[in-house]
Coordinates of C-alpha atoms in Angstrom, one line a residue:
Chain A
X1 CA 26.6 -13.6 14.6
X2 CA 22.8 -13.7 13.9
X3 CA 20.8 -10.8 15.6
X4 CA 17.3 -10.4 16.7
X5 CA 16.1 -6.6 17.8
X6 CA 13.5 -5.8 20.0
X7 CA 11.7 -2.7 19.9
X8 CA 10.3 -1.8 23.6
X9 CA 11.0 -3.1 27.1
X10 CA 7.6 -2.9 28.2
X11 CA 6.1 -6.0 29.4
X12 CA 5.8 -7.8 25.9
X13 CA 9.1 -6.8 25.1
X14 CA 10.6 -7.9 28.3
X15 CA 8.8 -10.9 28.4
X16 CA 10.3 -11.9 25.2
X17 CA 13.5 -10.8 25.8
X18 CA 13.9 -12.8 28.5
X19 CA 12.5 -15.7 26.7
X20 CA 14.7 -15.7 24.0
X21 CA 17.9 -15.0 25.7
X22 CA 17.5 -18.1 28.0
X23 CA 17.0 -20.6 24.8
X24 CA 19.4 -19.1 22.0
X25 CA 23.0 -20.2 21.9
X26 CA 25.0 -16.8 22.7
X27 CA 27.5 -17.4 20.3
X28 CA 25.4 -17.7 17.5
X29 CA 22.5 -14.9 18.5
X30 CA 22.9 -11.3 19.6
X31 CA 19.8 -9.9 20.9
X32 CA 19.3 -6.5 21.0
X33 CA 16.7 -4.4 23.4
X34 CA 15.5 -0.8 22.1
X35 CA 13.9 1.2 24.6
X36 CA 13.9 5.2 25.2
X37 CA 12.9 5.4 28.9
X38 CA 15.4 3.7 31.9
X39 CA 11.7 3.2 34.0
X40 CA 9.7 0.0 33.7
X41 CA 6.0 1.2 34.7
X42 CA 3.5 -1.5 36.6
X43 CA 1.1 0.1 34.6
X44 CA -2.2 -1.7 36.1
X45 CA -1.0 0.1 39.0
X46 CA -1.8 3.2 37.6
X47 CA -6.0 2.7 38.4
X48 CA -5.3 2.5 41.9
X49 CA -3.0 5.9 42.7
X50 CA -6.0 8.3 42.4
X51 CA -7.4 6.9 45.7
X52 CA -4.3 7.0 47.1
X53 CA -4.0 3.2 47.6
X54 CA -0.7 2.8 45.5
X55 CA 2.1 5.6 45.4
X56 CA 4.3 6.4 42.7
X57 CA 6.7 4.1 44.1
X58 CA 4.6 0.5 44.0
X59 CA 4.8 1.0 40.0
X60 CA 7.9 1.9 38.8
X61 CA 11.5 0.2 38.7
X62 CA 14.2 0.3 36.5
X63 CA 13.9 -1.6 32.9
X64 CA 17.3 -2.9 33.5
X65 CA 16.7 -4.8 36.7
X66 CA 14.2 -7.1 34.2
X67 CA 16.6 -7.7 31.3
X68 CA 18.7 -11.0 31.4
X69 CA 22.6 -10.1 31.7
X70 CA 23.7 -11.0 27.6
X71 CA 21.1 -9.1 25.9
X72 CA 22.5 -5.3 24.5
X73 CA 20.1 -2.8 25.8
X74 CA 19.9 0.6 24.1
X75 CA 18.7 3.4 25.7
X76 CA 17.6 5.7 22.3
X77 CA 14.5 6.8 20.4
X78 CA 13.8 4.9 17.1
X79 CA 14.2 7.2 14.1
X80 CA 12.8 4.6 11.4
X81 CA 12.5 1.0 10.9
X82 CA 13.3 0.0 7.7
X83 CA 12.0 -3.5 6.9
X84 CA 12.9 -3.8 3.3
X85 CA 16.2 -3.6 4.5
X86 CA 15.9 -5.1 7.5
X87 CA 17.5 -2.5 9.7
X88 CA 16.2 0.2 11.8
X89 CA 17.9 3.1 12.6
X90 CA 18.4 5.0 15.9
X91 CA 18.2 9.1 16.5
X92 CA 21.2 8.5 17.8
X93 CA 22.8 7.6 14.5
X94 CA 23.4 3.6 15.0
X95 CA 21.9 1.2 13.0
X96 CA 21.1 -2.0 14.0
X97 CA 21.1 -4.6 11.0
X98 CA 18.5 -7.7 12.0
X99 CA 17.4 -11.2 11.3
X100 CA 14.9 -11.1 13.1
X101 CA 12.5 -7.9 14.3
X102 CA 10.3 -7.5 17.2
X103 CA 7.9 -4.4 17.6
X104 CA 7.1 -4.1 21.1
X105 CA 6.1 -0.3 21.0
X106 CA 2.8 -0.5 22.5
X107 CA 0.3 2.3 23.0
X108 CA 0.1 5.8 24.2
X109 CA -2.6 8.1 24.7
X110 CA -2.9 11.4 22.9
X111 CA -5.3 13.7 24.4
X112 CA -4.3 15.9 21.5
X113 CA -6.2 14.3 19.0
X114 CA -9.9 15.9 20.7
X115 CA -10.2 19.3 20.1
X116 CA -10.3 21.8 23.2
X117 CA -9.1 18.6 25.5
X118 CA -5.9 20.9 26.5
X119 CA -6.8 24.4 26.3
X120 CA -5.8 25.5 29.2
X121 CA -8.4 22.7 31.4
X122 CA -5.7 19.9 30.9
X123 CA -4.8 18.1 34.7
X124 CA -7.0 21.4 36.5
X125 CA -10.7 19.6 36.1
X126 CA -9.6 17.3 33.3
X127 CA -7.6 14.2 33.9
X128 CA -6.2 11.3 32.1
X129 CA -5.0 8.2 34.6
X130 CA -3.4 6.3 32.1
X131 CA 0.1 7.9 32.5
X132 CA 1.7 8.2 35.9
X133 CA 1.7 11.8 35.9
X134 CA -1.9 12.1 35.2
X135 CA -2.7 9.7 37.8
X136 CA -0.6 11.2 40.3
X137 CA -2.3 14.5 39.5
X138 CA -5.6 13.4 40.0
X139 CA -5.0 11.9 43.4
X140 CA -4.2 15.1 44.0
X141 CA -7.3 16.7 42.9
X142 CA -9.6 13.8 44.5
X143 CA -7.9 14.8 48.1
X144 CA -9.2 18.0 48.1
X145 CA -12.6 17.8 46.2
X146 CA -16.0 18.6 47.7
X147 CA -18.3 17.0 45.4
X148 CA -20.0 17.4 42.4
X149 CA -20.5 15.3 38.9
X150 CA -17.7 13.1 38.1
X151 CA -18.1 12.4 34.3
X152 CA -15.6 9.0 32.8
X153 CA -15.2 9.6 29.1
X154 CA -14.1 6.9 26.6
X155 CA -12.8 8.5 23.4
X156 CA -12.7 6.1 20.8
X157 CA -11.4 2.4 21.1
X158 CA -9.7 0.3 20.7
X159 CA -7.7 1.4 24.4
X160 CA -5.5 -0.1 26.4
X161 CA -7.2 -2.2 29.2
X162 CA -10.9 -1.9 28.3
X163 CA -12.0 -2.8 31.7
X164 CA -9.9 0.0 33.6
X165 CA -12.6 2.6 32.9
X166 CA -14.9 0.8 34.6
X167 CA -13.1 -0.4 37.3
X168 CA -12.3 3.2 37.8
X169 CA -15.8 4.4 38.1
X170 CA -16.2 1.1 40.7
X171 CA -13.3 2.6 42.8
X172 CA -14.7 5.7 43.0
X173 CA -18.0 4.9 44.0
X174 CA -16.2 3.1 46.9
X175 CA -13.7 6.1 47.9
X176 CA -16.1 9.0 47.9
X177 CA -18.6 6.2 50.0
X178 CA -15.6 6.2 52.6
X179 CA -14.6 9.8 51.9
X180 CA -18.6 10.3 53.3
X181 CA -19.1 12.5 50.1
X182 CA -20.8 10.2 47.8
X183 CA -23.9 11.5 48.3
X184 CA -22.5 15.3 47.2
X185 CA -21.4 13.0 43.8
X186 CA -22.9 12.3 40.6
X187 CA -21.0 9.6 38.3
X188 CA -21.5 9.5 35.0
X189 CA -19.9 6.5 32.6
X190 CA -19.9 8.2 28.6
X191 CA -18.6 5.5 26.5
X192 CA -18.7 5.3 22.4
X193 CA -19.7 1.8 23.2
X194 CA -23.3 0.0 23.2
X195 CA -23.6 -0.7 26.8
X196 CA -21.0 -0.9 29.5
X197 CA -18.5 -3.3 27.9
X198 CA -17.7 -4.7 24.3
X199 CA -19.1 -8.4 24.8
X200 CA -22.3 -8.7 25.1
X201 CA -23.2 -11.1 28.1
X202 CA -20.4 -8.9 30.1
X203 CA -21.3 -5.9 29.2
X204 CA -24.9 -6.8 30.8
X205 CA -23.5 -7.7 33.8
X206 CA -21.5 -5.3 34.3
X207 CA -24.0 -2.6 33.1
X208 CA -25.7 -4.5 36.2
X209 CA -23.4 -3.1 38.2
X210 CA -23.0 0.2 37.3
X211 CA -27.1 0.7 38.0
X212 CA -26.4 -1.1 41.7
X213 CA -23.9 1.4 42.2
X214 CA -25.8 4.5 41.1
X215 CA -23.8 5.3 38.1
X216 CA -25.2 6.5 35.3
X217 CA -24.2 5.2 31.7
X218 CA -24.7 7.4 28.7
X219 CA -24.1 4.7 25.9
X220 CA -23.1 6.0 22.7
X221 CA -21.5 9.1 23.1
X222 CA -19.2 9.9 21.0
X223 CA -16.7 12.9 21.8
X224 CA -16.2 15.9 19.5
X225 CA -14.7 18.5 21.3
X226 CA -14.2 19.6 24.9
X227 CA -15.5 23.2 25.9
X228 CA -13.3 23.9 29.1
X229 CA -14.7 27.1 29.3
X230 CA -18.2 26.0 30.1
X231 CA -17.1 22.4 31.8
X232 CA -19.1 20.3 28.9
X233 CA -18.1 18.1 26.2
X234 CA -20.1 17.7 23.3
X235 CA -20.4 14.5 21.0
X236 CA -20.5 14.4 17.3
X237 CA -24.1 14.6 17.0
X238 CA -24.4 17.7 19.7
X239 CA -25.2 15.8 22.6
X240 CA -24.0 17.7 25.5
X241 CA -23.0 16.5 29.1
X242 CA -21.9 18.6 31.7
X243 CA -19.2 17.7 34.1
X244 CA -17.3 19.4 37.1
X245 CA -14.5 17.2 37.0
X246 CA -13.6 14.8 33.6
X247 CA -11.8 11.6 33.8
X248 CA -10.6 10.9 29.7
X249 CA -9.6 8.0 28.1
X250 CA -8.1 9.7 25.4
X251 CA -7.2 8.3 22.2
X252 CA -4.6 5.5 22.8
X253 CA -2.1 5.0 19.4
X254 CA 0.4 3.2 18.6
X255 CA 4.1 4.8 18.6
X256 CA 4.8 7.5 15.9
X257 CA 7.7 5.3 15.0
X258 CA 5.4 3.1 13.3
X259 CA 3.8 6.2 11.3
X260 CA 7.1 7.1 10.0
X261 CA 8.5 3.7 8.5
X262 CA 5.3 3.4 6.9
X263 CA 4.5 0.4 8.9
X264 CA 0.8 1.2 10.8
X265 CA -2.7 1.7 10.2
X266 CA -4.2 4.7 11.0
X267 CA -3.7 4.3 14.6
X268 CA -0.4 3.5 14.0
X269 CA -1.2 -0.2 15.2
X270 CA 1.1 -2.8 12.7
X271 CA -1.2 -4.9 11.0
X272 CA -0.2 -8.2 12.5
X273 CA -1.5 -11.6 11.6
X274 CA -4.0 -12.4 14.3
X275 CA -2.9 -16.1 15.2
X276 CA 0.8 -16.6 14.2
X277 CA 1.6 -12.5 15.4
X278 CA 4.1 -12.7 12.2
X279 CA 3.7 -9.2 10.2
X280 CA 1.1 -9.2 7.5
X281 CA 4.0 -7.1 5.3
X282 CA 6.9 -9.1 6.2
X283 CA 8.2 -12.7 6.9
X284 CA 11.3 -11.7 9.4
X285 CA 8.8 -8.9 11.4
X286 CA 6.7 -10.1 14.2
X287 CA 4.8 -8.0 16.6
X288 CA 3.4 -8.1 19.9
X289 CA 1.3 -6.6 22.5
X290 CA -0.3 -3.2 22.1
X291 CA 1.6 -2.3 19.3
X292 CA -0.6 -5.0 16.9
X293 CA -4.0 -3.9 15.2
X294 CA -5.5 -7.2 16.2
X295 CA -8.6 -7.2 17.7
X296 CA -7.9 -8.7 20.6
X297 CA -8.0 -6.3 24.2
X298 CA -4.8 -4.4 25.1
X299 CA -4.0 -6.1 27.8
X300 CA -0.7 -7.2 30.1
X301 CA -2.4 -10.8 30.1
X302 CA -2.6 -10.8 26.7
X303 CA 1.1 -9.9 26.0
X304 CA 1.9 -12.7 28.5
X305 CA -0.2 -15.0 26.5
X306 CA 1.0 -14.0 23.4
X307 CA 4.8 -14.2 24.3
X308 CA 4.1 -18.2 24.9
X309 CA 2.9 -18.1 21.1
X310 CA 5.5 -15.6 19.6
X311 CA 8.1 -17.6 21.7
X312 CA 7.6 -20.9 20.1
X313 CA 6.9 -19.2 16.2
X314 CA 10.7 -17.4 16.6
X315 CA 12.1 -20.5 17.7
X316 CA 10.3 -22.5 14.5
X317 CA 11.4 -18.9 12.1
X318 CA 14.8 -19.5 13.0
X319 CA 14.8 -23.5 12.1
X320 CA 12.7 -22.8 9.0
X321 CA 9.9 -24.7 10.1
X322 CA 6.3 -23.4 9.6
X323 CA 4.7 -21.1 12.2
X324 CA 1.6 -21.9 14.0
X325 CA -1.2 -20.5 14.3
X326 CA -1.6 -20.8 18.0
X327 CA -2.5 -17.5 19.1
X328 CA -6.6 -17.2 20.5
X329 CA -7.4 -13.7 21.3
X330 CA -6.9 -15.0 25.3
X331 CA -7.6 -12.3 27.7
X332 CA -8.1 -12.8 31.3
X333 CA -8.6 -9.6 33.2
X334 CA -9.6 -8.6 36.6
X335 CA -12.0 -6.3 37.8
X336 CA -11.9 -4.4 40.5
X337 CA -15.7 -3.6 41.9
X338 CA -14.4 -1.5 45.2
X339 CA -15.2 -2.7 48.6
X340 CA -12.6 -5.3 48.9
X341 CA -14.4 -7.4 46.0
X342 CA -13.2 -7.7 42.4
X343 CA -14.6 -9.7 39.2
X344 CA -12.8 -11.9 36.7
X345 CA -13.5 -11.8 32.9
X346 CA -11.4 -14.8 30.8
X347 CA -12.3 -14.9 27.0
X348 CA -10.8 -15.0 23.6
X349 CA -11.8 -14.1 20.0
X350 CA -14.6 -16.5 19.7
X351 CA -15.6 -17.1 23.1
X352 CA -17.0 -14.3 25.2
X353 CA -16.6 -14.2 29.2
X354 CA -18.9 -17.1 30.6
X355 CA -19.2 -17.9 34.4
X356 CA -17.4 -20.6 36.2
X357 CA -14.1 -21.2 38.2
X358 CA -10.6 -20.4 37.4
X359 CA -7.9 -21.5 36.9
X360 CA -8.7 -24.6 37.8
X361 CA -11.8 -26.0 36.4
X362 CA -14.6 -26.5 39.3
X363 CA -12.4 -25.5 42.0
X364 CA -11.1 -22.0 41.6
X365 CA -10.1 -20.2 43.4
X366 CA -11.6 -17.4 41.3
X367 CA -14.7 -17.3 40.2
X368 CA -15.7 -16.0 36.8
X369 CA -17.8 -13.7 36.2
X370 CA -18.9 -13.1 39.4
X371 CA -18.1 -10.6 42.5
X372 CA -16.1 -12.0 45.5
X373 CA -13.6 -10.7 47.4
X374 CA -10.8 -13.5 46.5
X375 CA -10.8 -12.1 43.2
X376 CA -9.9 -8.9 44.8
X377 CA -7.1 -10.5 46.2
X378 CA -6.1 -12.2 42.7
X379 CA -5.7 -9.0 41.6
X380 CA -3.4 -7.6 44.6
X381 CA -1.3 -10.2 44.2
X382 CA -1.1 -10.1 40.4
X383 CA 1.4 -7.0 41.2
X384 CA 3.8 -9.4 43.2
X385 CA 3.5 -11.7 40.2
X386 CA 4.3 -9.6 37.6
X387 CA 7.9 -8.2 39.1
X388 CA 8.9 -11.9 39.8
X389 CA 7.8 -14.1 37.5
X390 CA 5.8 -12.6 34.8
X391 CA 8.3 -10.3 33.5
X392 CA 11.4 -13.0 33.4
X393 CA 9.3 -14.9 31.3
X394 CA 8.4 -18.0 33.7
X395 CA 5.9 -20.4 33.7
X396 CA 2.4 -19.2 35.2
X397 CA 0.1 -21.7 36.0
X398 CA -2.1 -20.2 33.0
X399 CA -2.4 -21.8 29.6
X400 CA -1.6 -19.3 26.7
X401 CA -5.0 -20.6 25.3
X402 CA -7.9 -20.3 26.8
X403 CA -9.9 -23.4 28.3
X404 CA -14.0 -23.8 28.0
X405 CA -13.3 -26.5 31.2
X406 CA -14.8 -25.3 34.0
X407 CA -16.9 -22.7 32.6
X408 CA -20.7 -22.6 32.3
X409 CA -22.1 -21.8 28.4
Chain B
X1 CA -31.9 -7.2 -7.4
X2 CA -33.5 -5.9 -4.4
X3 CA -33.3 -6.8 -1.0
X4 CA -35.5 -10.2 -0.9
X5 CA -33.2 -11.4 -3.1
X6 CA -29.7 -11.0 -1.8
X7 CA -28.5 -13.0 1.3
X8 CA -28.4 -10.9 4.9
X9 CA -26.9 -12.2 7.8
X10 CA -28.8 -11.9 11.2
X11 CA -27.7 -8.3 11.8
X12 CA -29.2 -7.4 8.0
X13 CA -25.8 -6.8 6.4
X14 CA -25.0 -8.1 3.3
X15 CA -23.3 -12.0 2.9
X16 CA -21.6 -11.3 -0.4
X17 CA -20.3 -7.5 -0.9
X18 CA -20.4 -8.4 -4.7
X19 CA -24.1 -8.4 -4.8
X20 CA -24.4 -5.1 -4.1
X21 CA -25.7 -2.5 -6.9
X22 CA -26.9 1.2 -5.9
X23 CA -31.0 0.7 -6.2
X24 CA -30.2 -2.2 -3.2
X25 CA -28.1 0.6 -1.5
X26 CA -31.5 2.7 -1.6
X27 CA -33.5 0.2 -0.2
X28 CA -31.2 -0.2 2.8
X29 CA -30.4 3.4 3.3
X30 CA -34.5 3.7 3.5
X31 CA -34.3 1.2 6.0
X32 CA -32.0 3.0 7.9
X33 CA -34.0 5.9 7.6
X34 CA -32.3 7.9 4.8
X35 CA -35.0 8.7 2.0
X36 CA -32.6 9.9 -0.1
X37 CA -28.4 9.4 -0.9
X38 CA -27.4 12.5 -1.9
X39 CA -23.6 13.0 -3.9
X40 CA -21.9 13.1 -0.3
X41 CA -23.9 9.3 0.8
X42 CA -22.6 7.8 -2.7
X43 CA -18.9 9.8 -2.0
X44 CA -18.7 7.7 1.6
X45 CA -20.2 4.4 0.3
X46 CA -17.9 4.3 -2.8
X47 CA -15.3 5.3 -1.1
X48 CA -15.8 2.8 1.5
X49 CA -16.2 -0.1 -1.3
X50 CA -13.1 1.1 -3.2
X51 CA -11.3 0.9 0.6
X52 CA -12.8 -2.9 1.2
X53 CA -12.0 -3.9 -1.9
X54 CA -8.0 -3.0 -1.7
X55 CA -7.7 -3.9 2.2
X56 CA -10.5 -6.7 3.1
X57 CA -11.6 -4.3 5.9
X58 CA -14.5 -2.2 6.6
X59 CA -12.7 1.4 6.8
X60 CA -13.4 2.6 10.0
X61 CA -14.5 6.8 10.8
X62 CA -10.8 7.7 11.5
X63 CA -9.5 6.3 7.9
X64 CA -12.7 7.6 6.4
X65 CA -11.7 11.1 7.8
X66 CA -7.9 10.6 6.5
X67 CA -8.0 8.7 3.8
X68 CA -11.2 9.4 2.1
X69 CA -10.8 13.3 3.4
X70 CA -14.6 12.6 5.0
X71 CA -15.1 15.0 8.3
X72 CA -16.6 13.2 11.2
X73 CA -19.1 16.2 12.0
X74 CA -20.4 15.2 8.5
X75 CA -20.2 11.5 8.7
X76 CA -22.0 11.8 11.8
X77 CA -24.8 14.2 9.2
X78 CA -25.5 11.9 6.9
X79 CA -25.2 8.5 8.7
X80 CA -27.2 9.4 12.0
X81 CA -26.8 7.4 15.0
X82 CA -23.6 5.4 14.5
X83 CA -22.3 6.0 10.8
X84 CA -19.8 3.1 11.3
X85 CA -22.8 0.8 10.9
X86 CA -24.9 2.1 9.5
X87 CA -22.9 3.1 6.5
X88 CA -21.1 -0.1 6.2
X89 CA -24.4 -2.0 5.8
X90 CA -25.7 0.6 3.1
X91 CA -22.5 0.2 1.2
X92 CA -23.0 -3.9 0.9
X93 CA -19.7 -4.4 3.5
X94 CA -20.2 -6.3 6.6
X95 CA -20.1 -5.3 10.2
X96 CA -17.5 -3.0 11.1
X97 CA -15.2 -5.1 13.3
X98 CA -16.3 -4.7 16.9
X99 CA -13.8 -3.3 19.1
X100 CA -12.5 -5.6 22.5

């Protein structure tokens, strides 16, 4: 019996978990599915539970219900993979030989790593929304505040969905107009970034937006520290912004498990090769999602595009044929702009977002780069997509790659 | 060899790290506004050479903190108004990676 381990039954994991299990022989291939956490988390959800339009409930359900009967799942923390070896050994003292490895381990924000971000502050006027808790929390704190200046902070990227910061400041702008307090709040967008997004023709149009809105971007701000005790954080080069209430994007890494086999950079992202996703260390490794250091966005859509890739390069691993270097940085995000109206971005390493229709060139029904409501509704729907179809790993009617038809250079 | 004589690409960083020497990294530090590299500038930019050398990639302000034992406070000191860059192009190295 051969065996192929995954590490992570998040949605890359999942996704290729389900993928493999329905093409392998059983009687020749055991997979094997590490994870540390029984709940599966809809973690684009997470953006929306602060203005109370999701509850805890519309984003979680149990990994298991995702896995295909056949594949071992093992509910343990990861004390060390050892690739030289090919094992990797569990805290809770197996040790799981392999063939083949998959690290699926994602990212996790560490709020740690700023100094003064949790002295004493942390989830009181200082809130992260990238965990469920933190979300939850602030939704709490939103219900009962009165005003006042509402500063989003980007630590350092790369992070996990780079468009959710934004879209969270959108949202806002719309809640506190129907919460009739906007007037008693000031917004302010701090990012370490340039302008308002990393690609240049998006990040002007969605810097468009921000001035539309009346939200006030401080490019280039870097975070030092966080002085709780006079409600300011302070950049590298003293710059100082005040705030009332801070919404972080801390930090996102990748998981520690990485740090202790030796296997990470110093995010403790794998170093992953950016078009085959086969290791850069070793031939049997491959790694997916937000656990790689490539630079391409942190992303669901990207996991799901990469899976297609990763899918067909296991498959050629196992019959010794070369791998291909299909993989194109494809990202396709939406963007929620409040008011019922949301954008769509679609890009990859070389090409930045352009206007036109997707997914089908010319006709749409989205439109790219560009506000309208049915985009809002792409996204609402995306949720229904991702329990039933995404996750088991079926076709979407999506290319992995990403297609110039249809959009305007 | 000074600056009109090496290649630049559009953004002014260097084409080929190899032709770097330290009087051209004094010509672009001027142009970035630093008159003068003190022992700290050279202890960044070799460092950073030494790192691009070894890896193929621009070291970016967290490695340069653990690896090369660089604070960012001081990083931030002596390569005013985004060090990444600014640094990077004084060493001879080309733009740091842009994030996504």
């Amino acid at each position: 019996m051969k065996n192929i381990v995954i590490l992570g039954a998040g949605t890359a994991g999942t996704i290729m978990a389900n993928k493999l299990a329905a093409a392998l022989d059983k009687t020749e291939w055991q997979i094997t599915v590490v994870d540390q956490e029984e709940i599966h988390y809809y973690q684009p959800g997470f953006l929306f539970i602060p203005f109370g339009i999701y509850t805890r409930e519309d984003v979680i359900k149990p990994k298991r219900d995702y896995l295909p009967p056949g594949v071992n799942l093992i509910m343990s923390k990861i004390e060390v993979i050892e690739p030289d070896r090919n094992r990797v050994k569990l805290e809770n003292g197996k040790v799981l030989p392999y063939d083949f490895l998959i690290i699926a381990t994602g990212s996790r924000i560490h709020p740690e790593e700023t100094e003064g971000m949790l002295n004493g502050a942390w989830h009181k006027n200082i809130f992260d929304f990238y965990t469920l808790e933190g979300a939850l929390k602030l939704a709490n704190f939103l219900k009962y505040w009165e005003g006042g200046r509402m500063v989003l902070n980007i630590v350092e990227m790369p992070i996990k969905c780079p468009v959710a910061p934004l879209e969270f400041v959108f949202l806002a702008d719309w809640w506190f107009t129907e919460q009739g307090i906007r007037d008693k709040v000031e917004i302010v967008f701090a990012t370490p970034l340039p302008g308002a997004f990393t690609k240049p023709r998006a990040s002007h149009f969605l810097g468009n937006f921000l001035e539309k809105k009346g939200i006030h971007l401080v490019p280039e701000f870097n975070i030092e520290r966080v002085d709780s005790s006079k409600n300011k954080i302070i950049s590298y080069d003293e710059k100082e912004i005040e705030y009332d209430l801070l919404v972080t994007i801390p930090t996102n890494m990748g998981d520690e498990v990485i740090a202790r086999s030796g296997m990470g950079d110093d995010l403790n992202f794998v170093p992953t090769d950016k078009h085959t996703l086969q290791s850069s260390q070793f031939e049997n490794v491959f790694v997916i999602g937000d656990a790689t250091n490539l630079p391409s966005s942190k992303a669901g859509s990207v996991a799901h595009f990469q899976s297609e890739v990763l899918f067909e390069n296991i498959m050629r691993a196992i019959e010794g044929r070369p791998l291909q270097p299909k993989f194109d940085g494809h990202a396709n995000c939406f963007i929620e702009s409040g008011f019922g109206k949301g954008i769509l971005i679609d890009f990859n390493y070389d090409v930045e977002p352009l206007p036109g229709k997707f997914p089908l060139p010319g006709i749409g029904p989205f439109s790219l780069l560009e506000e309208t409501k049915m985009n809002h509704w792409g996204k609402m729907m995306f949720r229904w997509m991702y329990w039933n179809l995404l996750l088991k790993g079926s076709e979407l009617p999506i290319q992995a790659q990403m297609n110039l038809a249809g959009k305007r250079l | 060899m000074d600056v009109k004589q090496v290649q630049l690409d559009a953004e002014g960083f260097l084409v080929d790290y190899k032709e770097w020497n330290e009087e051209l990294a004094k010509e672009l530090a001027k142009e970035e506004g630093i008159e003068e590299l003190t022992d700290r500038h050279w202890h960044v930019i070799r460092f950073m050479r030494e790192e691009y050398e070894k890896t193929g990639q621009v070291p970016t302000i967290r490695r340069l903190k653990n690896a090369g034992g660089i604070p960012t406070k001081e990083l931030y000191a002596l390569f005013p108004n985004g060090p990444a860059k600014k640094a990077a192009r004084i060493a001879g190295l080309p733009k740091p990676q842009g994030c996504v």
